[in-house]
Coordinates of C-alpha atoms in Angstrom, one line a residue:
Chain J
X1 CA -180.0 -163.5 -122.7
X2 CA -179.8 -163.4 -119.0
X3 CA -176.6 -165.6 -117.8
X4 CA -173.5 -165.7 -115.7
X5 CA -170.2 -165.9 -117.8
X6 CA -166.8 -167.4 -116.8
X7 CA -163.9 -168.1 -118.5
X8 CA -161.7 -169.8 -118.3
X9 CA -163.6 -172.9 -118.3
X10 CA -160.7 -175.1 -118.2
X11 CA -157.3 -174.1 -117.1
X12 CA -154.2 -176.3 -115.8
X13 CA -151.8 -174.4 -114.6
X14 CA -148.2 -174.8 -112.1
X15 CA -148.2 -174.1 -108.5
X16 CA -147.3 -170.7 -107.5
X17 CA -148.2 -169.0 -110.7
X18 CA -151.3 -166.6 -110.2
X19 CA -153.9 -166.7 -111.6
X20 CA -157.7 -165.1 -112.3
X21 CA -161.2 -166.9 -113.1
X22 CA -163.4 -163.8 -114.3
X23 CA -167.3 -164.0 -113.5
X24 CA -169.6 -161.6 -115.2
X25 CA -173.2 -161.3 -114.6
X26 CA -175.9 -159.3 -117.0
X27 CA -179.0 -159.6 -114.7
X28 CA -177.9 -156.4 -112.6
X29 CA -178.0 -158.9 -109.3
X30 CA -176.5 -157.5 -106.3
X31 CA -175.6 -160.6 -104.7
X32 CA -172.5 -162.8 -105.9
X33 CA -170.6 -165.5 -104.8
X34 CA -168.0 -168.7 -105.7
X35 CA -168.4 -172.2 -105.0
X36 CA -166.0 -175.1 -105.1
X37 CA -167.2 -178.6 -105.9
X38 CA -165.0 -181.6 -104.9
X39 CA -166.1 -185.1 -105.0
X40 CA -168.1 -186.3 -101.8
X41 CA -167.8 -182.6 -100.2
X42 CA -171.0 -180.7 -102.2
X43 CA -170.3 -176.9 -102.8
X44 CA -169.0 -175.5 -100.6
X45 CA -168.9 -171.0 -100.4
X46 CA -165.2 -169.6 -100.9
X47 CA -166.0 -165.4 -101.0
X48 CA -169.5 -164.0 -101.3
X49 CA -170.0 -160.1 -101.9
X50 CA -173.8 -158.5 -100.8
X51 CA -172.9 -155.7 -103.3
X52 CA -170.3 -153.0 -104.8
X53 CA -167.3 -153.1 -102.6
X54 CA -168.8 -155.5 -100.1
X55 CA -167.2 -159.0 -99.9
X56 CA -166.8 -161.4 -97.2
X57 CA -165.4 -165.1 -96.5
X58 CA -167.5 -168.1 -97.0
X59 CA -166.4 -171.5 -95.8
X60 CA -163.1 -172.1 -97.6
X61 CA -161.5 -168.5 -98.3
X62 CA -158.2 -169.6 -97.4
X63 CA -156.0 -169.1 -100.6
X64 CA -158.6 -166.9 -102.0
X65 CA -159.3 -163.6 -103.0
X66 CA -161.6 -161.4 -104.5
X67 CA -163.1 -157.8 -105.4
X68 CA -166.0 -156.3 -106.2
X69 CA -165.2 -153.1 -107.8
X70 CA -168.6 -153.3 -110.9
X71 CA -171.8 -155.0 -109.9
X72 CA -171.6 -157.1 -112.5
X73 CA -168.3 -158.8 -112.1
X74 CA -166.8 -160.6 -109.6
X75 CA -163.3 -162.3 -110.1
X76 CA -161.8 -165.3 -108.2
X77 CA -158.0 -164.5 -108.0
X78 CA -155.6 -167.8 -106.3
X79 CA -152.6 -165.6 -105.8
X80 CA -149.9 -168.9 -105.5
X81 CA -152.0 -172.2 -106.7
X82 CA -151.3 -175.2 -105.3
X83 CA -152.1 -178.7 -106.1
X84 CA -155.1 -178.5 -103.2
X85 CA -157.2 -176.1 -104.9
X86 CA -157.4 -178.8 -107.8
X87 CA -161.1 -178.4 -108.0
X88 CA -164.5 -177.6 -110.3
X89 CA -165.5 -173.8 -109.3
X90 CA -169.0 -172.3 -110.2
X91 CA -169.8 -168.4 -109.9
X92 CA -173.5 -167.7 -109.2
X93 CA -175.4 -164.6 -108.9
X94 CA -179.0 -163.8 -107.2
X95 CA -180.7 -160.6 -107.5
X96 CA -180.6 -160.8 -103.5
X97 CA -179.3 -163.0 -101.0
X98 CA -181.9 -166.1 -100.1
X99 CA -183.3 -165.7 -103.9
X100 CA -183.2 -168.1 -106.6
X101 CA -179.4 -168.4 -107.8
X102 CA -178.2 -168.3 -111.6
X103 CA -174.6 -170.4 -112.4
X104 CA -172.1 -170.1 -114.4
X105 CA -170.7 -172.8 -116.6
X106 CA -168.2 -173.9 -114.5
X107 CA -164.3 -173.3 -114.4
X108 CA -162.4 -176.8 -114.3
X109 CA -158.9 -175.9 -112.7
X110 CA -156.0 -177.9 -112.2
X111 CA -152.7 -177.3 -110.3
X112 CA -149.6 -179.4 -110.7
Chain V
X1 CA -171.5 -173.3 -89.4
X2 CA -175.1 -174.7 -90.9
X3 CA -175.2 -178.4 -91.6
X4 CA -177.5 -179.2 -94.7
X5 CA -177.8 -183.1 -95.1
X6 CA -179.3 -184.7 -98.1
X7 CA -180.4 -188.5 -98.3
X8 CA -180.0 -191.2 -99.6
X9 CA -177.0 -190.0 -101.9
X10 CA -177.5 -192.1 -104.5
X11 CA -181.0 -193.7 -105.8
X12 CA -181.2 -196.1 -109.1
X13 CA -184.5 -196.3 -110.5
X14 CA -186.7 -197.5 -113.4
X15 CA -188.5 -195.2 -115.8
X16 CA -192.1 -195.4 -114.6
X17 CA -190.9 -195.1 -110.6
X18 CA -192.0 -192.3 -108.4
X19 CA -189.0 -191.4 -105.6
X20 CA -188.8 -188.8 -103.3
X21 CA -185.3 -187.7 -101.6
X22 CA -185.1 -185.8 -98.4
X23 CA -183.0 -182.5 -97.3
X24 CA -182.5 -182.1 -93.3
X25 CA -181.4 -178.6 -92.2
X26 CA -181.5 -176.8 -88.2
X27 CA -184.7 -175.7 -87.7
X28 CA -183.4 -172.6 -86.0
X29 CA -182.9 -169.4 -87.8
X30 CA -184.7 -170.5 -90.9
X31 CA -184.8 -168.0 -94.0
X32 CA -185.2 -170.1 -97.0
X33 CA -185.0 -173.3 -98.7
X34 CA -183.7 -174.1 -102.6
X35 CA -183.6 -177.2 -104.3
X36 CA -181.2 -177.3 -108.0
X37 CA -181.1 -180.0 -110.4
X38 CA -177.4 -180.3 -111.7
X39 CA -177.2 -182.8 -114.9
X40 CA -173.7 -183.6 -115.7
X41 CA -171.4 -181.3 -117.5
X42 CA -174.0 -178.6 -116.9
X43 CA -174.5 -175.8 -114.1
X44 CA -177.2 -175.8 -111.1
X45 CA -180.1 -175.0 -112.2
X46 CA -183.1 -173.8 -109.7
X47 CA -186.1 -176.0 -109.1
X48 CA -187.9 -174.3 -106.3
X49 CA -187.0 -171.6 -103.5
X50 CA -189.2 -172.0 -100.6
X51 CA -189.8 -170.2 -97.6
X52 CA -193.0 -170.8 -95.9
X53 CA -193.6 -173.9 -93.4
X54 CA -195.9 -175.9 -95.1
X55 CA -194.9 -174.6 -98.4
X56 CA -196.1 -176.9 -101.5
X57 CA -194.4 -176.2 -104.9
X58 CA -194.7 -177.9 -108.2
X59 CA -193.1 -177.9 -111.3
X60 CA -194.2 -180.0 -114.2
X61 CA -193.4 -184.4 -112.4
X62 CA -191.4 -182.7 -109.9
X63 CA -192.9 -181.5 -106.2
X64 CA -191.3 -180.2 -103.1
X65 CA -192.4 -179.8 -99.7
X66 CA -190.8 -177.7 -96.4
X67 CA -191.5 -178.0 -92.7
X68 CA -189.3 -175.5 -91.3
X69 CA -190.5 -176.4 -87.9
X70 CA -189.1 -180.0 -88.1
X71 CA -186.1 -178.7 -90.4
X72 CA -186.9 -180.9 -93.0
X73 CA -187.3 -180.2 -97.0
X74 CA -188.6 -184.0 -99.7
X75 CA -188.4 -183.4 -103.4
X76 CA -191.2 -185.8 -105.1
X77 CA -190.7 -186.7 -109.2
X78 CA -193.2 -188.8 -110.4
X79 CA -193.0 -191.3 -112.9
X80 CA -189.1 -191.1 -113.4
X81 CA -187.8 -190.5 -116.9
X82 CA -184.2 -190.9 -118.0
X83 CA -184.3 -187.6 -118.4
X84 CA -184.5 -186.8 -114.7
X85 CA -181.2 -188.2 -114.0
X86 CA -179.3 -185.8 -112.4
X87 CA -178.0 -184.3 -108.9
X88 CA -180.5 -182.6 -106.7
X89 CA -179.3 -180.2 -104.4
X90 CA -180.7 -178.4 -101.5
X91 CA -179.6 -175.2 -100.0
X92 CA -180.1 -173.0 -97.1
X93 CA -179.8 -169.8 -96.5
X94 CA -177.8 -169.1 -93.2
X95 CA -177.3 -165.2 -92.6
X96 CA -175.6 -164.2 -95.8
X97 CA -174.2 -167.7 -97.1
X98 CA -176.4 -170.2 -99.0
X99 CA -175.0 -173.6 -98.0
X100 CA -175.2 -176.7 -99.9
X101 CA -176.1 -180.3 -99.3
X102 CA -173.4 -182.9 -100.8
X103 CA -176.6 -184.0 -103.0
X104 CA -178.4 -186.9 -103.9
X105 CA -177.3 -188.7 -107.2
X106 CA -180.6 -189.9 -109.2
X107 CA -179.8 -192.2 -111.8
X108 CA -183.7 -193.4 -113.9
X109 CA -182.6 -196.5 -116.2
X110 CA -185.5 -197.2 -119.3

């Protein structure tokens, strides 16, 4: 089945401690990227990456990062947390950029 | 950065309704145009990528529409079913990003 995986898809977690949301995609798309969703705000692009060892900041990178080492995965690593990044983040894939894009399930995250 | 605005943001109607919502974007520059239906405790899911000005698509009660002249993208669902309450998102595609509307929240009472 064709789908975008990532785990975890709830986490809570202490400021400062670091921490890794893994995406995985089986659809061999070259385009990936992370969203965060907060209420009133829409999603809004942290890091996108065009292909292999290409990445590049979106509109919120700040606190961010990521790599791009496999097509198909592309983790989200916050390397100190804090309480401002208390948000609901969603991987998606597209076999290019500006083509239909396939989300994952969602990653609830909390930081107190 | 692009500015995507979605209206109205929230819309309350009863089974049986027809509603359209619409998605304003800058006309200049323009690549493409998605619309995703997001039900609650679930992931976007695409509706319709559009690229052409003048562009009709149609999927089952639900129709969209682009001018990319005017920078302007409606979303049509006819007779409403309970079942169509959800989010409806547009995107654009702006270089390399695909920016999002904030959405408009569709809520179809029986």
């Amino acid at each position: 089945e064709a789908q975008v995986t990532q785990n975890p898809r709830y986490l809570i977690t202490v400021t400062g401690k670091k921490l890794t949301v893994t995406c995985s995609q089986n659809m061999n798309h070259e385009y990936m990227s992370w969203y965060r969703q907060d209420p009133g705000l829409g999603l809004r692009q942290i890091y996108y990456s065009m292909n292999v060892e290409v990445t590049d900041k979106g509109d919120v990178p700040e606190g961010y990062k990521v790599s791009r080492k496999e097509k198909r995965n592309f983790p989200l690593i916050l390397e100190s947390p804090s309480p401002n990044q208390t948000s609901l983040y969603f991987c998606a894939s597209s076999l290019l950029v500006g083509l239909e894009a396939f989300f994952g399930q969602g990653t609830r995250l909390t930081v107190v | 950065i692009l500015n995507v605005e979605q209206s109205p943001q929230s819309l309350h109607v009863q089974e049986g309704d027809s509603t359209n919502f619409t998605c304003s974007f800058p006309s200049s520059n323009f690549y493409a145009l998605h619309w995703y239906r997001w039900e609650t405790a679930k992931s976007p899911e695409a509706l319709f990528v559009m690229t052409l000005n003048g562009d009709e698509k149609k999927k089952g009660r639900i129709s969209a529409t682009l001018n990319t002249k005017e920078g302007y993208s409606y979303l049509y669902i006819k007779g409403s079913q309970p079942e169509d309450s959800a989010t409806y998102l547009c995107a654009c595609i702006n270089t390399d990003k695909l920016i999002f509307g904030t959405g408009t929240r569709l809520q179809v009472f029986p």
